[in-house]
Tab-separated table of N, CA and C in Angstrom:
chain	number	residue	atom	x	y	z
A	1	UNK	N	4.636	17.069	-20.032
A	1	UNK	CA	4.615	16.153	-18.931
A	1	UNK	C	5.021	16.899	-17.688
A	2	UNK	N	4.344	16.688	-16.633
A	2	UNK	CA	4.639	17.354	-15.386
A	2	UNK	C	5.638	16.527	-14.601
A	3	UNK	N	6.670	17.175	-14.118
A	3	UNK	CA	7.614	16.479	-13.273
A	3	UNK	C	7.231	16.828	-11.851
A	4	UNK	N	6.620	15.886	-11.181
A	4	UNK	CA	6.155	16.145	-9.834
A	4	UNK	C	7.346	16.284	-8.897
A	5	UNK	N	7.195	17.046	-7.814
A	5	UNK	CA	8.286	17.164	-6.845
A	5	UNK	C	8.732	15.801	-6.340
A	6	UNK	N	7.770	14.891	-6.181
A	6	UNK	CA	8.101	13.549	-5.699
A	6	UNK	C	8.992	12.825	-6.701
A	7	UNK	N	8.639	12.922	-7.997
A	7	UNK	CA	9.426	12.247	-9.036
A	7	UNK	C	10.793	12.905	-9.158
A	8	UNK	N	10.834	14.239	-9.085
A	8	UNK	CA	12.094	14.956	-9.158
A	8	UNK	C	12.975	14.580	-7.982
A	9	UNK	N	12.385	14.495	-6.787
A	9	UNK	CA	13.126	14.104	-5.591
A	9	UNK	C	13.625	12.677	-5.723
A	10	UNK	N	12.783	11.797	-6.262
A	10	UNK	CA	13.192	10.404	-6.448
A	10	UNK	C	14.363	10.331	-7.415
A	11	UNK	N	14.304	11.112	-8.501
A	11	UNK	CA	15.397	11.121	-9.466
A	11	UNK	C	16.669	11.669	-8.848
A	12	UNK	N	16.553	12.759	-8.103
A	12	UNK	CA	17.720	13.348	-7.455
A	12	UNK	C	18.296	12.392	-6.418
A	13	UNK	N	17.428	11.717	-5.666
A	13	UNK	CA	17.889	10.754	-4.670
A	13	UNK	C	18.607	9.600	-5.332
A	14	UNK	N	18.056	9.119	-6.439
A	14	UNK	CA	18.692	8.009	-7.158
A	14	UNK	C	20.070	8.415	-7.659
A	15	UNK	N	20.170	9.619	-8.236
A	15	UNK	CA	21.463	10.079	-8.729
A	15	UNK	C	22.451	10.263	-7.587
A	16	UNK	N	21.984	10.830	-6.481
A	16	UNK	CA	22.864	11.029	-5.328
A	16	UNK	C	23.361	9.698	-4.795
A	17	UNK	N	22.455	8.720	-4.691
A	17	UNK	CA	22.841	7.397	-4.204
A	17	UNK	C	23.856	6.761	-5.131
A	18	UNK	N	23.599	6.844	-6.433
A	18	UNK	CA	24.534	6.267	-7.399
A	18	UNK	C	25.879	6.977	-7.346
A	19	UNK	N	25.872	8.288	-7.168
A	19	UNK	CA	27.127	9.028	-7.088
A	19	UNK	C	27.925	8.615	-5.855
A	20	UNK	N	27.249	8.436	-4.730
A	20	UNK	CA	27.919	7.999	-3.507
A	20	UNK	C	28.525	6.620	-3.709
A	21	UNK	N	27.755	5.729	-4.323
A	21	UNK	CA	28.252	4.382	-4.576
A	21	UNK	C	29.445	4.400	-5.520
A	22	UNK	N	29.439	5.330	-6.450
A	22	UNK	CA	30.511	5.389	-7.438
A	22	UNK	C	31.847	5.761	-6.816
A	23	UNK	N	31.832	6.521	-5.744
A	23	UNK	CA	33.089	6.947	-5.139
A	23	UNK	C	33.354	6.298	-3.791
A	24	UNK	N	32.541	5.327	-3.420
A	24	UNK	CA	32.733	4.643	-2.152
A	24	UNK	C	33.923	3.701	-2.228
A	25	UNK	N	34.580	3.547	-1.111
A	25	UNK	CA	35.688	2.600	-1.040
A	25	UNK	C	35.142	1.192	-1.010
A	26	UNK	N	35.862	0.304	-1.645
A	26	UNK	CA	35.478	-1.105	-1.643
A	26	UNK	C	36.213	-1.767	-0.504
A	27	UNK	N	35.487	-2.334	0.439
A	27	UNK	CA	36.148	-2.919	1.597
A	27	UNK	C	36.123	-4.440	1.582
A	28	UNK	N	35.596	-5.020	0.524
A	28	UNK	CA	35.523	-6.478	0.474
A	28	UNK	C	36.657	-7.033	-0.367
A	29	UNK	N	37.435	-7.907	0.213
A	29	UNK	CA	38.474	-8.624	-0.513
A	29	UNK	C	39.631	-7.735	-0.926
A	30	UNK	N	40.653	-8.354	-1.497
A	30	UNK	CA	41.809	-7.621	-2.002
A	30	UNK	C	42.507	-6.830	-0.921
A	31	UNK	N	43.282	-5.835	-1.317
A	31	UNK	CA	43.992	-5.020	-0.340
A	31	UNK	C	43.246	-3.743	-0.030
A	32	UNK	N	42.009	-3.633	-0.484
A	32	UNK	CA	41.247	-2.410	-0.318
A	32	UNK	C	40.691	-2.190	1.068
A	33	UNK	N	40.719	-3.164	1.931
A	33	UNK	CA	40.155	-2.967	3.262
A	33	UNK	C	40.697	-3.981	4.217
A	34	UNK	N	40.445	-3.724	5.487
A	34	UNK	CA	40.831	-4.702	6.491
A	34	UNK	C	39.815	-4.689	7.612
A	35	UNK	N	39.951	-5.586	8.530
A	35	UNK	CA	38.940	-5.776	9.568
A	35	UNK	C	38.788	-4.583	10.493
A	36	UNK	N	39.848	-3.828	10.756
A	36	UNK	CA	39.730	-2.734	11.725
A	36	UNK	C	39.442	-1.384	11.078
A	37	UNK	N	39.186	-1.354	9.771
A	37	UNK	CA	38.760	-0.119	9.115
A	37	UNK	C	39.864	0.873	8.840
A	38	UNK	N	41.122	0.452	8.843
A	38	UNK	CA	42.223	1.380	8.579
A	38	UNK	C	42.830	1.148	7.199
A	39	UNK	N	41.986	0.983	6.226
A	39	UNK	CA	42.454	0.741	4.862
A	39	UNK	C	43.273	1.915	4.362
A	40	UNK	N	44.287	1.626	3.583
A	40	UNK	CA	45.123	2.678	3.033
A	40	UNK	C	44.929	2.819	1.528
A	41	UNK	N	44.041	2.000	0.957
A	41	UNK	CA	43.791	2.047	-0.477
A	41	UNK	C	42.320	2.371	-0.725
A	42	UNK	N	42.085	3.328	-1.575
A	42	UNK	CA	40.726	3.668	-1.975
A	42	UNK	C	40.488	3.066	-3.350
A	43	UNK	N	39.462	2.227	-3.450
A	43	UNK	CA	39.102	1.638	-4.729
A	43	UNK	C	37.851	2.334	-5.230
A	44	UNK	N	37.918	2.876	-6.432
A	44	UNK	CA	36.791	3.591	-7.010
A	44	UNK	C	36.201	2.740	-8.128
A	45	UNK	N	34.894	2.544	-8.069
A	45	UNK	CA	34.200	1.768	-9.094
A	45	UNK	C	33.967	2.671	-10.300
A	46	UNK	N	34.576	2.333	-11.412
A	46	UNK	CA	34.423	3.165	-12.598
A	46	UNK	C	33.320	2.680	-13.531
A	47	UNK	N	32.514	1.722	-13.089
A	47	UNK	CA	31.419	1.277	-13.952
A	47	UNK	C	30.277	2.290	-13.952
A	48	UNK	N	30.297	3.226	-13.019
A	48	UNK	CA	29.289	4.286	-12.984
A	48	UNK	C	29.834	5.477	-13.766
A	49	UNK	N	29.667	5.421	-15.067
A	49	UNK	CA	30.153	6.479	-15.929
A	49	UNK	C	28.960	7.079	-16.664
A	50	UNK	N	28.747	8.358	-16.469
A	50	UNK	CA	27.675	9.059	-17.183
A	50	UNK	C	28.306	9.951	-18.233
A	51	UNK	N	27.980	9.689	-19.487
A	51	UNK	CA	28.444	10.567	-20.551
A	51	UNK	C	27.442	11.692	-20.761
A	52	UNK	N	26.152	11.399	-20.527
A	52	UNK	CA	25.101	12.390	-20.722
A	52	UNK	C	23.829	11.908	-20.044
A	53	UNK	N	22.942	12.838	-19.745
A	53	UNK	CA	21.593	12.492	-19.277
A	53	UNK	C	20.552	12.908	-20.310
A	54	UNK	N	21.003	13.190	-21.528
A	54	UNK	CA	20.098	13.486	-22.628
A	54	UNK	C	19.475	12.158	-23.063
A	55	UNK	N	18.158	12.019	-22.935
A	55	UNK	CA	17.534	10.734	-23.273
A	55	UNK	C	17.699	10.344	-24.740
A	56	UNK	N	18.050	11.288	-25.598
A	56	UNK	CA	18.286	10.981	-26.997
A	56	UNK	C	19.702	10.528	-27.284
A	57	UNK	N	20.561	10.592	-26.288
A	57	UNK	CA	21.967	10.223	-26.486
A	57	UNK	C	22.452	9.139	-25.530
A	58	UNK	N	21.776	8.974	-24.406
A	58	UNK	CA	22.256	8.019	-23.403
A	58	UNK	C	22.070	6.587	-23.901
A	59	UNK	N	23.092	5.750	-23.693
A	59	UNK	CA	23.009	4.377	-24.173
A	59	UNK	C	23.687	3.391	-23.229
A	60	UNK	N	24.371	3.887	-22.212
A	60	UNK	CA	25.018	2.986	-21.270
A	60	UNK	C	24.059	2.669	-20.125
A	61	UNK	N	24.249	1.531	-19.494
A	61	UNK	CA	23.302	1.041	-18.482
A	61	UNK	C	23.090	2.033	-17.343
A	62	UNK	N	24.159	2.631	-16.839
A	62	UNK	CA	24.022	3.575	-15.735
A	62	UNK	C	23.195	4.784	-16.150
A	63	UNK	N	23.469	5.300	-17.333
A	63	UNK	CA	22.717	6.448	-17.829
A	63	UNK	C	21.253	6.119	-18.045
A	64	UNK	N	20.971	4.923	-18.558
A	64	UNK	CA	19.582	4.516	-18.767
A	64	UNK	C	18.833	4.438	-17.440
A	65	UNK	N	19.506	3.971	-16.398
A	65	UNK	CA	18.872	3.902	-15.080
A	65	UNK	C	18.518	5.302	-14.585
A	66	UNK	N	19.440	6.233	-14.728
A	66	UNK	CA	19.197	7.607	-14.283
A	66	UNK	C	18.105	8.271	-15.119
A	67	UNK	N	18.156	8.100	-16.439
A	67	UNK	CA	17.166	8.710	-17.325
A	67	UNK	C	15.769	8.156	-17.032
A	68	UNK	N	15.687	6.874	-16.722
A	68	UNK	CA	14.387	6.270	-16.394
A	68	UNK	C	13.766	6.943	-15.170
A	69	UNK	N	14.597	7.364	-14.235
A	69	UNK	CA	14.091	8.042	-13.037
A	69	UNK	C	13.711	9.499	-13.315
A	70	UNK	N	14.253	10.076	-14.385
A	70	UNK	CA	14.037	11.493	-14.662
A	70	UNK	C	12.936	11.804	-15.664
A	71	UNK	N	12.688	10.897	-16.590
A	71	UNK	CA	11.751	11.176	-17.678
A	71	UNK	C	10.642	10.135	-17.741
A	72	UNK	N	9.467	10.576	-18.144
A	72	UNK	CA	8.342	9.667	-18.346
A	72	UNK	C	8.344	9.176	-19.789
A	73	UNK	N	7.745	8.011	-20.018
A	73	UNK	CA	7.679	7.419	-21.348
A	73	UNK	C	6.231	7.097	-21.700
A	74	UNK	N	5.978	6.826	-22.975
A	74	UNK	CA	4.624	6.466	-23.395
A	74	UNK	C	4.161	5.187	-22.708
A	75	UNK	N	5.043	4.211	-22.646
A	75	UNK	CA	4.735	2.926	-22.017
A	75	UNK	C	5.813	2.602	-21.003
A	76	UNK	N	5.501	1.697	-20.103
A	76	UNK	CA	6.470	1.231	-19.129
A	76	UNK	C	6.158	-0.234	-18.843
A	77	UNK	N	6.755	-0.783	-17.825
A	77	UNK	CA	6.471	-2.151	-17.399
A	77	UNK	C	6.078	-2.122	-15.935
A	78	UNK	N	5.266	-3.058	-15.537
A	78	UNK	CA	4.821	-3.137	-14.148
A	78	UNK	C	5.702	-4.140	-13.415
A	79	UNK	N	6.408	-3.656	-12.416
A	79	UNK	CA	7.290	-4.532	-11.651
A	79	UNK	C	8.347	-5.154	-12.538
A	80	UNK	N	8.578	-6.432	-12.333
A	80	UNK	CA	9.605	-7.120	-13.118
A	80	UNK	C	9.028	-7.834	-14.337
A	81	UNK	N	7.738	-7.681	-14.577
A	81	UNK	CA	7.104	-8.328	-15.721
A	81	UNK	C	7.333	-7.491	-16.979
A	82	UNK	N	8.283	-7.909	-17.804
A	82	UNK	CA	8.581	-7.175	-19.028
A	82	UNK	C	7.923	-7.825	-20.246
A	83	UNK	N	6.971	-8.702	-20.004
A	83	UNK	CA	6.295	-9.382	-21.110
A	83	UNK	C	5.159	-8.550	-21.701
A	84	UNK	N	4.657	-7.561	-20.944
A	84	UNK	CA	3.540	-6.773	-21.438
A	84	UNK	C	3.708	-5.307	-21.033
A	85	UNK	N	3.935	-4.427	-22.030
A	85	UNK	CA	4.019	-3.004	-21.716
A	85	UNK	C	2.674	-2.487	-21.195
A	86	UNK	N	2.747	-1.534	-20.275
A	86	UNK	CA	1.540	-0.904	-19.741
A	86	UNK	C	1.621	0.599	-19.996
A	87	UNK	N	0.476	1.255	-20.146
A	87	UNK	CA	0.477	2.696	-20.426
A	87	UNK	C	1.123	3.522	-19.312
A	88	UNK	N	1.776	4.598	-19.719
A	88	UNK	CA	2.336	5.575	-18.779
A	88	UNK	C	1.844	6.951	-19.237
A	89	UNK	N	2.578	7.638	-20.108
A	89	UNK	CA	2.063	8.898	-20.670
A	89	UNK	C	0.917	8.626	-21.633
A	90	UNK	N	0.953	7.460	-22.246
A	90	UNK	CA	-0.175	7.051	-23.090
A	90	UNK	C	-1.224	6.442	-22.158
A	91	UNK	N	-2.483	6.785	-22.372
A	91	UNK	CA	-3.533	6.154	-21.565
A	91	UNK	C	-3.908	4.797	-22.153
A	92	UNK	N	-3.625	4.649	-23.462
A	92	UNK	CA	-3.876	3.366	-24.124
A	92	UNK	C	-3.032	3.293	-25.387
A	93	UNK	N	-2.889	2.090	-25.891
A	93	UNK	CA	-2.191	1.907	-27.156
A	93	UNK	C	-2.786	0.706	-27.870
A	94	UNK	N	-2.621	0.707	-29.186
A	94	UNK	CA	-3.172	-0.375	-29.991
A	94	UNK	C	-2.170	-0.703	-31.093
A	95	UNK	N	-1.966	-1.989	-31.328
A	95	UNK	CA	-1.081	-2.439	-32.399
A	95	UNK	C	-1.922	-2.946	-33.559
A	96	UNK	N	-1.434	-2.712	-34.770
A	96	UNK	CA	-2.116	-3.260	-35.945
A	96	UNK	C	-1.963	-4.784	-35.914
A	97	UNK	N	-2.825	-5.512	-36.634
A	97	UNK	CA	-2.746	-6.982	-36.636
A	97	UNK	C	-1.369	-7.528	-37.009
A	98	UNK	N	-0.655	-6.819	-37.895
A	98	UNK	CA	0.674	-7.296	-38.283
A	98	UNK	C	1.794	-6.687	-37.422
A	99	UNK	N	1.427	-5.948	-36.386
A	99	UNK	CA	2.359	-5.338	-35.425
A	99	UNK	C	3.395	-4.428	-36.096
A	100	UNK	N	2.959	-3.711	-37.130
A	100	UNK	CA	3.857	-2.761	-37.784
A	100	UNK	C	3.444	-1.314	-37.547
A	101	UNK	N	2.253	-1.106	-37.014
A	101	UNK	CA	1.764	0.236	-36.720
A	101	UNK	C	1.198	0.249	-35.303
A	102	UNK	N	1.614	1.268	-34.542
A	102	UNK	CA	1.158	1.400	-33.157
A	102	UNK	C	0.530	2.769	-32.965
A	103	UNK	N	-0.640	2.788	-32.361
A	103	UNK	CA	-1.359	4.033	-32.120
A	103	UNK	C	-1.431	4.263	-30.624
A	104	UNK	N	-0.976	5.431	-30.196
A	104	UNK	CA	-0.949	5.795	-28.788
A	104	UNK	C	-1.926	6.927	-28.535
A	105	UNK	N	-2.815	6.751	-27.596
A	105	UNK	CA	-3.733	7.809	-27.150
A	105	UNK	C	-3.126	8.392	-25.878
A	106	UNK	N	-2.811	9.683	-25.897
A	106	UNK	CA	-2.145	10.319	-24.761
A	106	UNK	C	-3.102	10.542	-23.593
A	107	UNK	N	-2.566	10.388	-22.419
A	107	UNK	CA	-3.322	10.634	-21.198
A	107	UNK	C	-3.597	12.132	-21.081
A	108	UNK	N	-4.802	12.491	-20.736
A	108	UNK	CA	-5.182	13.899	-20.567
A	108	UNK	C	-4.669	14.421	-19.220
A	109	UNK	N	-4.417	15.728	-19.161
A	109	UNK	CA	-4.013	16.354	-17.904
A	109	UNK	C	-2.523	16.289	-17.621
A	110	UNK	N	-1.732	15.736	-18.521
A	110	UNK	CA	-0.282	15.680	-18.325
A	110	UNK	C	0.300	17.023	-18.750
A	111	UNK	N	1.127	17.593	-17.892
A	111	UNK	CA	1.735	18.881	-18.209
A	111	UNK	C	3.236	18.839	-17.988
A	112	UNK	N	3.928	19.751	-18.669
A	112	UNK	CA	5.354	19.944	-18.448
A	112	UNK	C	5.526	20.782	-17.177
A	113	UNK	N	6.746	20.915	-16.730
A	113	UNK	CA	7.030	21.682	-15.508
A	113	UNK	C	6.530	23.118	-15.612
A	114	UNK	N	6.491	23.685	-16.825
A	114	UNK	CA	6.024	25.064	-16.978
A	114	UNK	C	4.503	25.163	-17.064
A	115	UNK	N	3.813	24.032	-16.974
A	115	UNK	CA	2.356	24.022	-16.992
A	115	UNK	C	1.740	23.791	-18.363
A	116	UNK	N	2.555	23.806	-19.423
A	116	UNK	CA	1.991	23.580	-20.760
A	116	UNK	C	1.627	22.104	-20.932
A	117	UNK	N	0.535	21.840	-21.626
A	117	UNK	CA	0.057	20.462	-21.762
A	117	UNK	C	0.912	19.634	-22.720
A	118	UNK	N	0.998	18.347	-22.441
A	118	UNK	CA	1.638	17.413	-23.350
A	118	UNK	C	0.704	17.185	-24.529
A	119	UNK	N	1.231	17.324	-25.747
A	119	UNK	CA	0.424	17.100	-26.944
A	119	UNK	C	1.116	16.077	-27.840
A	120	UNK	N	0.391	15.642	-28.839
A	120	UNK	CA	0.951	14.715	-29.821
A	120	UNK	C	2.159	15.337	-30.513
A	121	UNK	N	2.141	16.657	-30.723
A	121	UNK	CA	3.285	17.329	-31.350
A	121	UNK	C	4.562	17.118	-30.537
A	122	UNK	N	4.446	17.124	-29.208
A	122	UNK	CA	5.610	16.929	-28.343
A	122	UNK	C	6.182	15.523	-28.509
A	123	UNK	N	5.313	14.536	-28.601
A	123	UNK	CA	5.757	13.153	-28.768
A	123	UNK	C	6.399	12.977	-30.140
A	124	UNK	N	5.768	13.519	-31.176
A	124	UNK	CA	6.324	13.439	-32.532
A	124	UNK	C	7.702	14.097	-32.552
A	125	UNK	N	7.809	15.280	-31.952
A	125	UNK	CA	9.096	15.974	-31.903
A	125	UNK	C	10.150	15.125	-31.199
A	126	UNK	N	9.810	14.578	-30.041
A	126	UNK	CA	10.778	13.805	-29.248
A	126	UNK	C	11.271	12.573	-29.999
A	127	UNK	N	10.368	11.831	-30.612
A	127	UNK	CA	10.776	10.621	-31.332
A	127	UNK	C	11.551	10.957	-32.601
A	128	UNK	N	11.163	12.019	-33.290
A	128	UNK	CA	11.927	12.443	-34.473
A	128	UNK	C	13.293	12.996	-34.074
A	129	UNK	N	13.360	13.676	-32.949
A	129	UNK	CA	14.648	14.175	-32.450
A	129	UNK	C	15.587	13.006	-32.193
A	130	UNK	N	15.060	11.973	-31.555
A	130	UNK	CA	15.866	10.786	-31.278
A	130	UNK	C	16.424	10.208	-32.580
A	131	UNK	N	15.581	10.112	-33.584
A	131	UNK	CA	15.999	9.574	-34.882
A	131	UNK	C	17.037	10.484	-35.546
A	132	UNK	N	16.838	11.795	-35.487
A	132	UNK	CA	17.694	12.738	-36.197
A	132	UNK	C	19.023	13.031	-35.506
A	133	UNK	N	19.114	12.767	-34.208
A	133	UNK	CA	20.393	12.953	-33.519
A	133	UNK	C	21.426	11.977	-34.069
A	134	UNK	N	20.972	10.812	-34.466
A	134	UNK	CA	21.826	9.768	-35.031
A	134	UNK	C	22.896	9.301	-34.055
A	135	UNK	N	22.594	9.362	-32.769
A	135	UNK	CA	23.470	8.784	-31.753
A	135	UNK	C	23.077	7.311	-31.597
A	136	UNK	N	23.766	6.590	-30.749
A	136	UNK	CA	23.510	5.151	-30.585
A	136	UNK	C	22.047	4.792	-30.350
A	137	UNK	N	21.297	5.509	-29.498
A	137	UNK	CA	19.900	5.127	-29.262
A	137	UNK	C	18.994	5.268	-30.484
A	138	UNK	N	19.439	5.978	-31.515
A	138	UNK	CA	18.603	6.176	-32.704
A	138	UNK	C	18.249	4.861	-33.370
A	139	UNK	N	19.034	3.829	-33.120
A	139	UNK	CA	18.750	2.531	-33.727
A	139	UNK	C	17.365	2.022	-33.308
A	140	UNK	N	16.878	2.460	-32.162
A	140	UNK	CA	15.570	1.999	-31.678
A	140	UNK	C	14.409	2.576	-32.475
A	141	UNK	N	14.644	3.663	-33.212
A	141	UNK	CA	13.568	4.286	-33.989
A	141	UNK	C	13.908	4.470	-35.468
A	142	UNK	N	15.077	4.015	-35.883
A	142	UNK	CA	15.448	4.199	-37.289
A	142	UNK	C	14.456	3.460	-38.181
A	143	UNK	N	14.082	4.095	-39.257
A	143	UNK	CA	13.129	3.490	-40.181
A	143	UNK	C	11.669	3.672	-39.799
A	144	UNK	N	11.401	4.245	-38.643
A	144	UNK	CA	10.019	4.465	-38.218
A	144	UNK	C	9.540	5.846	-38.652
A	145	UNK	N	8.244	5.952	-38.874
A	145	UNK	CA	7.607	7.223	-39.169
A	145	UNK	C	6.672	7.541	-38.011
A	146	UNK	N	6.763	8.757	-37.510
A	146	UNK	CA	5.941	9.177	-36.374
A	146	UNK	C	5.057	10.330	-36.826
A	147	UNK	N	3.748	10.173	-36.661
A	147	UNK	CA	2.804	11.221	-37.048
A	147	UNK	C	1.738	11.372	-35.973
A	148	UNK	N	0.996	12.453	-36.061
A	148	UNK	CA	-0.141	12.639	-35.157
A	148	UNK	C	-1.420	12.623	-35.983
A	149	UNK	N	-2.479	12.130	-35.383
A	149	UNK	CA	-3.777	12.177	-36.071
A	149	UNK	C	-4.663	13.261	-35.454
A	150	UNK	N	-4.383	13.613	-34.205
A	150	UNK	CA	-5.017	14.749	-33.540
A	150	UNK	C	-4.115	15.131	-32.369
A	151	UNK	N	-4.543	16.077	-31.544
A	151	UNK	CA	-3.674	16.581	-30.474
A	151	UNK	C	-3.347	15.555	-29.394
A	152	UNK	N	-4.055	14.437	-29.359
A	152	UNK	CA	-3.774	13.448	-28.321
A	152	UNK	C	-3.548	12.040	-28.885
A	153	UNK	N	-3.286	11.931	-30.174
A	153	UNK	CA	-3.073	10.613	-30.763
A	153	UNK	C	-1.812	10.619	-31.635
A	154	UNK	N	-0.924	9.646	-31.383
A	154	UNK	CA	0.326	9.513	-32.121
A	154	UNK	C	0.348	8.131	-32.777
A	155	UNK	N	0.791	8.103	-34.032
A	155	UNK	CA	0.912	6.838	-34.765
A	155	UNK	C	2.372	6.627	-35.124
A	156	UNK	N	2.888	5.456	-34.770
A	156	UNK	CA	4.251	5.069	-35.100
A	156	UNK	C	4.177	3.873	-36.038
A	157	UNK	N	4.772	4.020	-37.210
A	157	UNK	CA	4.736	2.934	-38.205
A	157	UNK	C	6.108	2.694	-38.781
């Protein structure tokens, strides 16, 4: 998958903004601020805690927000409509009638930062890595089998 300068900049901007917010003084209410701006107490919001940006290990809301800005996924959602996934790295996907097997056809022309093409092997590796790390996010793929049928098709069952 290619990380475009625009996407990298967006991710860096998001992280920078979140970092600034994390250490900003709270001036609303309490003893943390006053009307003339001469507050003597700095309140730090500790809800912005990043343990990791490894997509196979991140499980807290703040980390998920940052990881979403940094990495592409097979599917995503359009706007606030989370009722229907739409293709991202996958150009299309199909579910079996009983919704137990999903086939993803990878979008052509996707490359990593070093220029190497995204293949089904990369997707299989990533999903199996997530399962084998056995960190909290592994619950999302535990019990699933991930295989490739060709260089651009991945089957998850």
